[in-house]
Coordinates of C-alpha atoms and ligand atoms in Angstrom, one line a residue:
X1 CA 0.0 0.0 0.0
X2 CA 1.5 3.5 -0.7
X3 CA 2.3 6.2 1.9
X4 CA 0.0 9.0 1.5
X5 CA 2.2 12.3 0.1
X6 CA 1.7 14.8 -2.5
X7 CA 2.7 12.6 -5.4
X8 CA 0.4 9.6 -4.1
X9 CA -2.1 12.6 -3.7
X10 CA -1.7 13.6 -7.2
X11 CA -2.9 10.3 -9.1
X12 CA -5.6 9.6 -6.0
X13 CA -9.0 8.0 -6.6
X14 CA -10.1 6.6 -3.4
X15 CA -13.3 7.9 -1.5
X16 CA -11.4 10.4 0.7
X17 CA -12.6 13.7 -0.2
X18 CA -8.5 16.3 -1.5
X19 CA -8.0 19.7 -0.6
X20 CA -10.1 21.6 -3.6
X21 CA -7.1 24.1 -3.7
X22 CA -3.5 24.0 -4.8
X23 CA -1.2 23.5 -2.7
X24 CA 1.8 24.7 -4.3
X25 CA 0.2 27.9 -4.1
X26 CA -0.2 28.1 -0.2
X27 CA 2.1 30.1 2.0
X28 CA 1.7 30.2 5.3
X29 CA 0.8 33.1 7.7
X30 CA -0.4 31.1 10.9
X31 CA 2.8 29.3 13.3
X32 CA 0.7 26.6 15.4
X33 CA 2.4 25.5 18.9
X34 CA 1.1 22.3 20.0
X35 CA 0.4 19.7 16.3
X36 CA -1.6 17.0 18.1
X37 CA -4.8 15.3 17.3
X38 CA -7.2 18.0 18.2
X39 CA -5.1 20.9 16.4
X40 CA -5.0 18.7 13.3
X41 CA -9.3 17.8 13.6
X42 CA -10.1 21.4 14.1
X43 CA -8.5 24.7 13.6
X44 CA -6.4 23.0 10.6
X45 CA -9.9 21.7 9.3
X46 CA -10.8 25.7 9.4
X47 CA -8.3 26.5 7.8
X48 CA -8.2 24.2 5.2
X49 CA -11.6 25.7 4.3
X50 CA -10.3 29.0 3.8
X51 CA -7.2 27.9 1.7
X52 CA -9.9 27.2 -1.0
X53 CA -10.9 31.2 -0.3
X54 CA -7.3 32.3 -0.1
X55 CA -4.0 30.7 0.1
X56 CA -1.7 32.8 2.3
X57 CA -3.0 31.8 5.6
X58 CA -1.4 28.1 5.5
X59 CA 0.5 26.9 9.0
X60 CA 3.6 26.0 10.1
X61 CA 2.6 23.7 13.6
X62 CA 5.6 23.1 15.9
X63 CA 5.5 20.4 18.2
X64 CA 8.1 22.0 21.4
X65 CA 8.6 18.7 23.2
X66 CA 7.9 15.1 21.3
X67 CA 9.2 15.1 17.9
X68 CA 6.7 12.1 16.5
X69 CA 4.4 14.1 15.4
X70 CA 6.9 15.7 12.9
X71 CA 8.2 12.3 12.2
X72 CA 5.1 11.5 11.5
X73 CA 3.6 13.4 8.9
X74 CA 7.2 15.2 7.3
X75 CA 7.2 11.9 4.9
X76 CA 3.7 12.5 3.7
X77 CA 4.6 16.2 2.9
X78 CA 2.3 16.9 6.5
X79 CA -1.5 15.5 4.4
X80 CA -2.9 13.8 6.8
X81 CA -6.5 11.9 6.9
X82 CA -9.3 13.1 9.2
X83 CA -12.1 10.9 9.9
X84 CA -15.4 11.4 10.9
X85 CA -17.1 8.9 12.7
X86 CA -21.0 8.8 13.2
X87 CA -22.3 5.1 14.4
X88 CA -21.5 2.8 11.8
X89 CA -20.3 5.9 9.2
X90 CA -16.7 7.3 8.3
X91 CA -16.0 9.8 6.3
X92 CA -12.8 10.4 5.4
X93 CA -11.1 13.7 4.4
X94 CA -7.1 14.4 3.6
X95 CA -6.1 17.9 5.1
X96 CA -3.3 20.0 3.5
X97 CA -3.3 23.3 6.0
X98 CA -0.4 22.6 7.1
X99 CA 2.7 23.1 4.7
X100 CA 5.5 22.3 7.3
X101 CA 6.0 20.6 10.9
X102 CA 8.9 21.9 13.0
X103 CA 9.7 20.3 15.9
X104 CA 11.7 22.6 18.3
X105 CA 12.6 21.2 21.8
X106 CA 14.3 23.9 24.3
X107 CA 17.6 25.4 22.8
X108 CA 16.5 25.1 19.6
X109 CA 15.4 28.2 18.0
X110 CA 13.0 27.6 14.8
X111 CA 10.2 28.4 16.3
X112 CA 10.7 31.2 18.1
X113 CA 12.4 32.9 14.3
X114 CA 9.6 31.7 12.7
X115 CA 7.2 33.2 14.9
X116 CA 9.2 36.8 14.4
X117 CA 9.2 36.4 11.1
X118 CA 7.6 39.2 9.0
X119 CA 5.8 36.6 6.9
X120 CA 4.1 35.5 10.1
X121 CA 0.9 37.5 11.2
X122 CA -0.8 34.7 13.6
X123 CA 0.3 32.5 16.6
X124 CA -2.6 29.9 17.4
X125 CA -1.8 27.4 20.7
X126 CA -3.1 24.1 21.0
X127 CA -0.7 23.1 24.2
X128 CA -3.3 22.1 26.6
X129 CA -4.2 23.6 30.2
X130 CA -0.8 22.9 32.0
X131 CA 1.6 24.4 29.7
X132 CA 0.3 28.0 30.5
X133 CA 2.1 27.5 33.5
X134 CA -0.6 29.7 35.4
X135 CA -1.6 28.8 39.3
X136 CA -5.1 27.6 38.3
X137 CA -7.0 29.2 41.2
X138 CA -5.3 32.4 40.5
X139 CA -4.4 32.7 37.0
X140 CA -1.3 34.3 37.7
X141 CA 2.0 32.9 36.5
X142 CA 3.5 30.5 38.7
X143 CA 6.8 31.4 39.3
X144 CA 7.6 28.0 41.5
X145 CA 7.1 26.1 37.8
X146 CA 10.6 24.9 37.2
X147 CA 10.5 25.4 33.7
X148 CA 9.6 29.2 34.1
X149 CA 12.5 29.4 37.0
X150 CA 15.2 28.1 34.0
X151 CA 13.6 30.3 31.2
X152 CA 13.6 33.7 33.9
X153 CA 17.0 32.7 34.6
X154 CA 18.3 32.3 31.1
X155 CA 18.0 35.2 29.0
X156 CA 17.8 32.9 26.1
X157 CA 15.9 30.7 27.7
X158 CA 12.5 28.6 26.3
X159 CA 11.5 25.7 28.0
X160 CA 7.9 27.5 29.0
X161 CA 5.4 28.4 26.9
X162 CA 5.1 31.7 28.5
X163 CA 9.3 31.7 27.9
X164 CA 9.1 31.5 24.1
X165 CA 6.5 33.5 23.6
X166 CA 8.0 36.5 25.0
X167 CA 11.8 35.7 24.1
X168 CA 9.9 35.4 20.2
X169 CA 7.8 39.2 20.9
X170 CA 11.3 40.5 21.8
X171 CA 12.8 39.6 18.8
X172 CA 10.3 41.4 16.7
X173 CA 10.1 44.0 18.8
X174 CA 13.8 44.1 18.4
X175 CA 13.5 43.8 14.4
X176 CA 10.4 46.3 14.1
X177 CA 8.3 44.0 13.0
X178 CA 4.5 44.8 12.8
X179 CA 1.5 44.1 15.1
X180 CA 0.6 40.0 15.9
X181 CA -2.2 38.2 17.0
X182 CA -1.6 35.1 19.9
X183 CA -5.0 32.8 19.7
X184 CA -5.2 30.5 22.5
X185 CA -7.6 27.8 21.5
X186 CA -7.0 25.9 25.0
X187 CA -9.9 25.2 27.7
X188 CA -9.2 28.1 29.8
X189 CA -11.3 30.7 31.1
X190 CA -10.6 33.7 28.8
X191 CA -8.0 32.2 27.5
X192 CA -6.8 35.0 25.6
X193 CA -6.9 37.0 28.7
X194 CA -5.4 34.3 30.9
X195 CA -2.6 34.5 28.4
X196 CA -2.1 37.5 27.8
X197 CA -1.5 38.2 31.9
X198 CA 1.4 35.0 32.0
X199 CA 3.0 36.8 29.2
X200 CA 2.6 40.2 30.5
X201 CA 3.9 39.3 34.0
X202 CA 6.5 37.0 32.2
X203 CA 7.8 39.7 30.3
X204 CA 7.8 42.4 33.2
X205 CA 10.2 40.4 35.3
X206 CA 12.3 40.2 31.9
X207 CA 12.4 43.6 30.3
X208 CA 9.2 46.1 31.6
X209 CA 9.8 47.9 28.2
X210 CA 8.5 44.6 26.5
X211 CA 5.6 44.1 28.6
X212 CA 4.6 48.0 27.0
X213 CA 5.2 47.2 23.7
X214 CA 3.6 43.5 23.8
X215 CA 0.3 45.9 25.5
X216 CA 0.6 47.9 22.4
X217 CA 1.2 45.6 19.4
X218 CA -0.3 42.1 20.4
X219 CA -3.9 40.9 20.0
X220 CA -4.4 38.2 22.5
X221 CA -8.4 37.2 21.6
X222 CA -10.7 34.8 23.6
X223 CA -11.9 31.9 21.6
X224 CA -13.9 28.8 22.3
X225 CA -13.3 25.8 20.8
X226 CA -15.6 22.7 20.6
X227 CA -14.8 19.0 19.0
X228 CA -14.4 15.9 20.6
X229 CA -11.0 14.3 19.5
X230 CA -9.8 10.5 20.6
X231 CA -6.4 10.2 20.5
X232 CA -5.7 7.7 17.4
X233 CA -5.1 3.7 18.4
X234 CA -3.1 1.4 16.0
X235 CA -6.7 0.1 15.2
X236 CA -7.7 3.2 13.7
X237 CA -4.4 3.7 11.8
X238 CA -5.1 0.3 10.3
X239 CA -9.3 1.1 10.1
X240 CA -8.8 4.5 8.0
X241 CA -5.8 2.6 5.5
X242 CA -8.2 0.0 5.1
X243 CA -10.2 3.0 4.4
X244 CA -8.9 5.2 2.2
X245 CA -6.5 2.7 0.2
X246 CA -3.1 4.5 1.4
X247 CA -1.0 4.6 4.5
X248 CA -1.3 7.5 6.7
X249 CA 1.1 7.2 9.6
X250 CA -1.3 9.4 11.8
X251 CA -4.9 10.1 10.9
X252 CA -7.3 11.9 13.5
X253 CA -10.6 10.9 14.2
X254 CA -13.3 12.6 15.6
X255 CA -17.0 13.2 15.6
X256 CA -19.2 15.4 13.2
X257 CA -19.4 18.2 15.5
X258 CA -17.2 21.3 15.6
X259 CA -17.4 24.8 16.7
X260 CA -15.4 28.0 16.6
X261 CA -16.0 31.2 18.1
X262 CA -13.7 33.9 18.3
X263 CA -13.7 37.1 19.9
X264 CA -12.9 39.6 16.8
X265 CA -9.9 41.2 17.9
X266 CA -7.5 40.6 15.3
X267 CA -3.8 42.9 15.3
X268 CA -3.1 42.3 11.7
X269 CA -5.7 40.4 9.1
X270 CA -7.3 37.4 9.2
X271 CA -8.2 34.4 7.3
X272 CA -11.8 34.3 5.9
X273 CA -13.1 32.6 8.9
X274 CA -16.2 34.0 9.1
X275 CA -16.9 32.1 5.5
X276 CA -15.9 29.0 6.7
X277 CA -18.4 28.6 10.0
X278 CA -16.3 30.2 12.5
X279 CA -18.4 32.5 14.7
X280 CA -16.9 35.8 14.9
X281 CA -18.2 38.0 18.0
X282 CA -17.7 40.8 20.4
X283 CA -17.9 38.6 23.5
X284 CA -16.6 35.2 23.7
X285 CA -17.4 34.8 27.1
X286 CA -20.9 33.0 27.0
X287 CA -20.2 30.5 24.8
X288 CA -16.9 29.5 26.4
X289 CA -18.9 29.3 29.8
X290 CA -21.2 27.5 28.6
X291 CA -18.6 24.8 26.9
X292 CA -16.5 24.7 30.0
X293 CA -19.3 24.2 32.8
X294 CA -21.4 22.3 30.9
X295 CA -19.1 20.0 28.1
X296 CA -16.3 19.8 29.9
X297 CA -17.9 19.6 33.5
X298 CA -20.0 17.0 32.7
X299 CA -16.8 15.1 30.6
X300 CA -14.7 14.9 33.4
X301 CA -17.8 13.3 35.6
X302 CA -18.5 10.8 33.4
X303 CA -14.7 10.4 33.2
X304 CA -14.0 10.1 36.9
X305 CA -17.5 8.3 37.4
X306 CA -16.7 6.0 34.8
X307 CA -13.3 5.0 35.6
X308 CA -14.5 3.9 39.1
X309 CA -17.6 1.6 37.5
X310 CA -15.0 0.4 34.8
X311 CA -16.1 1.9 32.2
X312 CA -13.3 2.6 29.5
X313 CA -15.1 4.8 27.0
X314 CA -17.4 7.8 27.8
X315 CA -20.0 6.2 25.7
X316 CA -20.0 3.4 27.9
X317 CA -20.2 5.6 30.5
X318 CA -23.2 7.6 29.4
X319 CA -25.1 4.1 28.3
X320 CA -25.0 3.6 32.1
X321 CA -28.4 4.9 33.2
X322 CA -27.7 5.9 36.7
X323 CA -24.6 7.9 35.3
X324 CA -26.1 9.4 32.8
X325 CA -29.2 11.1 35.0
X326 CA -26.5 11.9 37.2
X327 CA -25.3 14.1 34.5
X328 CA -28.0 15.4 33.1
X329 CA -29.4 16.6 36.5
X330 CA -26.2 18.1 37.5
X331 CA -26.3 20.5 34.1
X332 CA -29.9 20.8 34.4
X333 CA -30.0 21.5 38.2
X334 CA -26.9 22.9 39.2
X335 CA -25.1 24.2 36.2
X336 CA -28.1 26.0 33.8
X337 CA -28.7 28.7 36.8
X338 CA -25.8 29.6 37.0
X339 CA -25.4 30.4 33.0
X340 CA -26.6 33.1 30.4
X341 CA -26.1 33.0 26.7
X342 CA -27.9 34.9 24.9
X343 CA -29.5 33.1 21.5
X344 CA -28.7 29.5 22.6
X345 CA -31.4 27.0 23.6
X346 CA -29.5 25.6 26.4
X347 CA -31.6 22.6 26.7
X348 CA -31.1 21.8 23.2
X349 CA -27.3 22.0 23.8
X350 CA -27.4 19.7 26.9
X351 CA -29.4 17.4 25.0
X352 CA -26.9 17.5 21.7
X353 CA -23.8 17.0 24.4
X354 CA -25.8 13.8 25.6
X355 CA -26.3 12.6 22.2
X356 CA -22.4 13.4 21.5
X357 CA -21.1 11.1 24.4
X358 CA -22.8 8.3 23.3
X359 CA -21.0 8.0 19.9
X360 CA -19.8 4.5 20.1
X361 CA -17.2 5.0 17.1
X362 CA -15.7 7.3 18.4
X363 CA -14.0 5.0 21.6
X364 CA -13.0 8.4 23.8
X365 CA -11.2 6.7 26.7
X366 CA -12.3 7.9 30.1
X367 CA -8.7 7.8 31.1
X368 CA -7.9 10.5 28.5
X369 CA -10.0 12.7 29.8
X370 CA -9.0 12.0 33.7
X371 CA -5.6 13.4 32.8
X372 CA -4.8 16.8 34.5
X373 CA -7.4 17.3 36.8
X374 CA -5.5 19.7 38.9
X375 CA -5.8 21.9 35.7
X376 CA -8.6 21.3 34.6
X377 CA -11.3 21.0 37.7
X378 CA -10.8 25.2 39.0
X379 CA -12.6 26.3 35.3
X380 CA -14.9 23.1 34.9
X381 CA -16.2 22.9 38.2
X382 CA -15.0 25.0 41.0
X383 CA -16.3 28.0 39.5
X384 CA -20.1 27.0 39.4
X385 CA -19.7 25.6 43.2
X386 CA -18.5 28.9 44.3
X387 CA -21.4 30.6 42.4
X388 CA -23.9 28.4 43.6
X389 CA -22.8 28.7 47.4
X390 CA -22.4 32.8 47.1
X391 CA -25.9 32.4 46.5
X392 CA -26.9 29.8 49.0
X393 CA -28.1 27.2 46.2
X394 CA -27.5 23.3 46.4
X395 CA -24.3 21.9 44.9
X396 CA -24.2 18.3 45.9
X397 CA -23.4 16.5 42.5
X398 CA -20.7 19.2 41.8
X399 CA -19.3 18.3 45.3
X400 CA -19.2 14.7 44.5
X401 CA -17.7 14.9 41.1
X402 CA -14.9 16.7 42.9
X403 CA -15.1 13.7 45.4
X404 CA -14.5 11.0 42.0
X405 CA -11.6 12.9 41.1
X406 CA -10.0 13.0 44.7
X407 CA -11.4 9.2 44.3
X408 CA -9.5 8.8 41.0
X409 CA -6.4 10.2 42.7
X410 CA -6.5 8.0 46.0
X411 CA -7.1 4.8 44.2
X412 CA -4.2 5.4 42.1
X413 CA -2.0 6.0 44.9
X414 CA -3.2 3.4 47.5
X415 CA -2.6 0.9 44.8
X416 CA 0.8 1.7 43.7
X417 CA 0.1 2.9 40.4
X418 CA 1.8 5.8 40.4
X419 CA 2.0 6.3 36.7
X420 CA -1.7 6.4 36.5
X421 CA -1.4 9.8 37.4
X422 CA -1.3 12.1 34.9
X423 CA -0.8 15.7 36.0
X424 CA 1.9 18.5 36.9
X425 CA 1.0 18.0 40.4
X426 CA 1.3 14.0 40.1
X427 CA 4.5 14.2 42.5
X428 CA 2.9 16.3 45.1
X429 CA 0.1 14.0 45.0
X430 CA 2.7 11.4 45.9
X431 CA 3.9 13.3 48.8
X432 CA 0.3 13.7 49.9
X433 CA -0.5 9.8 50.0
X434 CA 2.6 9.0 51.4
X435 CA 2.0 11.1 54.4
X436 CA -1.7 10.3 54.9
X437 CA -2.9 6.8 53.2
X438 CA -4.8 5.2 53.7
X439 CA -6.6 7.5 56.0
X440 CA -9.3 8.7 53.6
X441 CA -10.4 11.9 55.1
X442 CA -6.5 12.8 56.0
X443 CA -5.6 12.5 52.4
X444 CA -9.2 14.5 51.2
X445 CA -8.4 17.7 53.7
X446 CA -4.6 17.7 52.5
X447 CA -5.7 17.8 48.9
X448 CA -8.5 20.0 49.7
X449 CA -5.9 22.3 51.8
X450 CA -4.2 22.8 48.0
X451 CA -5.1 26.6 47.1
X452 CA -3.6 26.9 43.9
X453 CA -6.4 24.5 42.7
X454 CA -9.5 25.1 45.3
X455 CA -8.8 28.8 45.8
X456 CA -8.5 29.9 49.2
X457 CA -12.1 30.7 49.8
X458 CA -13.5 27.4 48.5
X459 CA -10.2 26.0 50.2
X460 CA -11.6 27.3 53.8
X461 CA -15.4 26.6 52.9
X462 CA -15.5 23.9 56.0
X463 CA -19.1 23.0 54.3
X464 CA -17.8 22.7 50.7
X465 CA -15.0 20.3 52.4
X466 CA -17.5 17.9 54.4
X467 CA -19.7 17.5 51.5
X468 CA -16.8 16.3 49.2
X469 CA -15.1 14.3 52.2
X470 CA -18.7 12.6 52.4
X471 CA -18.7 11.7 48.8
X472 CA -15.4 10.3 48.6
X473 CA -15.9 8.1 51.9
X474 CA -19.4 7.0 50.2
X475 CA -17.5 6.3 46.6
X476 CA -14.5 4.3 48.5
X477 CA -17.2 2.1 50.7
X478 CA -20.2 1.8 48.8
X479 CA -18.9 2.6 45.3
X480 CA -20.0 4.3 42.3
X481 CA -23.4 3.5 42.0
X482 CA -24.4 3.7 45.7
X483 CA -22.7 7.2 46.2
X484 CA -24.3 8.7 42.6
X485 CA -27.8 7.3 43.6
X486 CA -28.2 9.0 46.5
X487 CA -27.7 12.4 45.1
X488 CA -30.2 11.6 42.1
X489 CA -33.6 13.1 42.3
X490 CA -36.0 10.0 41.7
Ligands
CS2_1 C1 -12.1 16.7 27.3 C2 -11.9 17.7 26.2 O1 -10.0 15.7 27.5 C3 -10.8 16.4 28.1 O2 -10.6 16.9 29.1 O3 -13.1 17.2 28.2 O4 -10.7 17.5 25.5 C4 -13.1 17.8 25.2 O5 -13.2 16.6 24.5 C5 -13.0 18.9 24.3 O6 -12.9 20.1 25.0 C6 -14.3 19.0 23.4 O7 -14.3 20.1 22.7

């Protein structure tokens, strides 16, 4: 079978759908940090679509730690498949956004030139929660984060995010260069605003001048971003070969839906997104509450719930009655009050998230989704409990999806598995369980005493703590189903 490339491309007749544009023709405007799976299924899907409109807004990714992406795709030219799986249909598409991969681990500097490069107008980041290196309760910069020590250290320094980003705005500072846009497209709260203040504070313990200039010539929009993206099994490479009739060393999968919307706030140009389904608005806000509390809230319960009733897909998950009403009153009861967006029929979203989980094809592993909890529970779920208590409203099956994670956490670490843990704070887990296991409520209170990720109000809230202490003892002695059914309305 032949490798899928451009000249394989070029005498292509299989039932995968080729970019309608030519490709010689693209340059590329956009530098993408971070080139995994859910980059590749969305944004570069966007983009793709505009290529056909016009062909200067192509990307360079760059992958900053693992080089297999790049190894990857740099033999098929960077085409890659994306499927789309819907029950028992796949559709399958080859995506040519992206013209070249560079993979530049710290001390290597071809990102950071690219990036001030005149040619180069927009920065999008796909690099996850934990690479922002942000205290999640605070959203301020956390200095204590090893990587942003060697970078403030090192004048040349980029091992952080935060690091390159500023070392690469002082360089076209330094050249004159014009004007830039920085798109987060990570699940953070304003996540234009929450980076724009790690780069700001970063660059005002570098060079104060900077952090002016940066003020005055960076756009930093908000965007939400919305597709559910599995990462890709050996079974799925050999599913979409079978597929398509060529070899595609890494294909994406993911479902039908996708969604885009991004606060208009460009510095310099844009590509024709607003042709190509993006929403383009004033305030991003709304929809990215509504994405984080409700999608990604009600993910990581079914995630954390799942993994303790063995469950290893979400869809298994949600085809579990009890879990799923435990879902669906959690959004409907506890998260819906709590949320305004104007022009969306929020029960008709909660019901299209529902329908979404139980894709079968698409085989999203609960354990992906567990991963990072520490960054990811402050914007999914803390927020809304601190809401709700400010205004003396119930929050029990917010409390006990807290209690699943601490669950996930304690289970891992009372069993030795260590490496089942994946998270930033994984080590001072460690140093938690070692201190306090198997004493349950000893090892809740010292996670619970953490106020980087609880925030020290919710952190002191003695009647936050006992409800997510009781959960947690329920979900250790009477497991899952026991614990969830008692919070369930019948
Ligand atoms: C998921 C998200 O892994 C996770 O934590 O909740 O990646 C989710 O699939 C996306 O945000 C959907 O847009």
């Amino acid at each position: 079978m032949k490798r899928l490339c451009e000249a394989t491309l070029a005498e292509y007749d299989g039932p995968a759908t080729r970019p309608t544009y030519n490709r010689v023709s693209v340059t590329a405007r956009i530098v993408h940090l971070g080139i995994g799976a859910f980059h590749r299924a969305h944004q570069a899907v966007y983009i793709d679509d505009c290529l056909a409109i016009d062909p200067s807004w192509g990307i360079v990714g760059a992958s900053l730690r693992r080089g297999d992406t790049a190894d990857a795709l740099q033999p098929q030219d960077c085409l890659y498949t994306l499927a789309v799986r819907d029950g028992n249909r796949t559709d399958t598409r080859i995506i040519g956004a992206i013209k070249e991969i560079l993979h530049a681990p710290p001390g290597n500097n071809a990102v950071v030139d690219r990036i001030a490069s005149a040619n180069t107008q927009i920065v999008t980041l796909t690099v996850t929660e934990k690479a922002y290196c942000r205290n999640p309760a605070t959203g301020d910069l956390d200095l204590q984060n090893s990587d942003i020590a060697a970078d403030l250290n090192l004048p040349d320094g980029a091992r952080s995010v935060p690091g390159l980003l500023t070392r690469a705005l002082a360089r076209r500072r330094h050249l004159g260069l014009p004007p830039i846009s920085i798109v987060s497209c990570d699940n953070l709260p304003a996540n234009g605003t929450s980076l724009a203040r790690v780069i700001d504070q970063f660059a005002e313990l570098t060079d104060p001048a900077l952090a002016v200039w940066i003020r005055d010539n960076v756009a930093f929009p908000s965007t939400m971003v919305d597709r559910i993206v599995p990462a890709t099994t050996d079974a799925d490479r050999a599913a979409i070969s079978e597929l398509t009739g060529y070899e595609d060393a890494w294909p994406v999968i993911t479902e039908p839906f996708c969604q885009w919307v991004i606060e208009d706030r460009f510095a310099a140009g844009r590509p024709p997104l607003d042709e190509v389904g993006v929403v383009l608005t004033d305030n991003v806000a709304p929809f990215e509450a509504m994405k984080l509390q409700l999608l990604n809230a009600s993910h990581s319960a079914l995630a954390y719930l799942g993994i303790a009733a063995g469950y290893e897909t979400v869809a298994d998950a949600v085809g579990d009655p009890v879990l799923a009403a435990f879902v669906l009153q959690m959004m409907h009861e506890e998260i819906l009050p709590t949320l305004t967006v104007p022009d969306i029929d929020l029960e008709t979203y909660i019901q299209s998230l529902m329908a979404r989980y139980a894709n079968v094809a698409l085989k999203h592993r609960t354990i992906q989704i567990a991963m990072d909890g520490s960054q990811k529970i402050p914007q999914r779920l803390l927020g809304t409990i601190s809401a709700r208590r400010s205004s003396g409203n119930a929050d029990d099956r917010l409390c006990l999806t807290v209690a699943a994670w601490l669950r996930h956490l304690y289970m891992a670490l009372a069993d030795g598995k260590h490496s089942a843990i994946d998270d930033p704070m994984a080590d001072l887990f460690r140093a938690t369980a070692e201190k306090t296991l198997p004493d349950v409520n000893a090892f809740g209170n010292a996670i619970l005493d953490l106020k980087s990720v609880f925030g020290a109000d919710l952190s002191a809230d003695q009647t936050f703590r006992n409800a997510v202490l009781k959960h947690l003892t329920l979900l250790l002695k009477d497991g899952v189903h026991s614990a969830v059914k008692a919070t369930l309305r019948s």
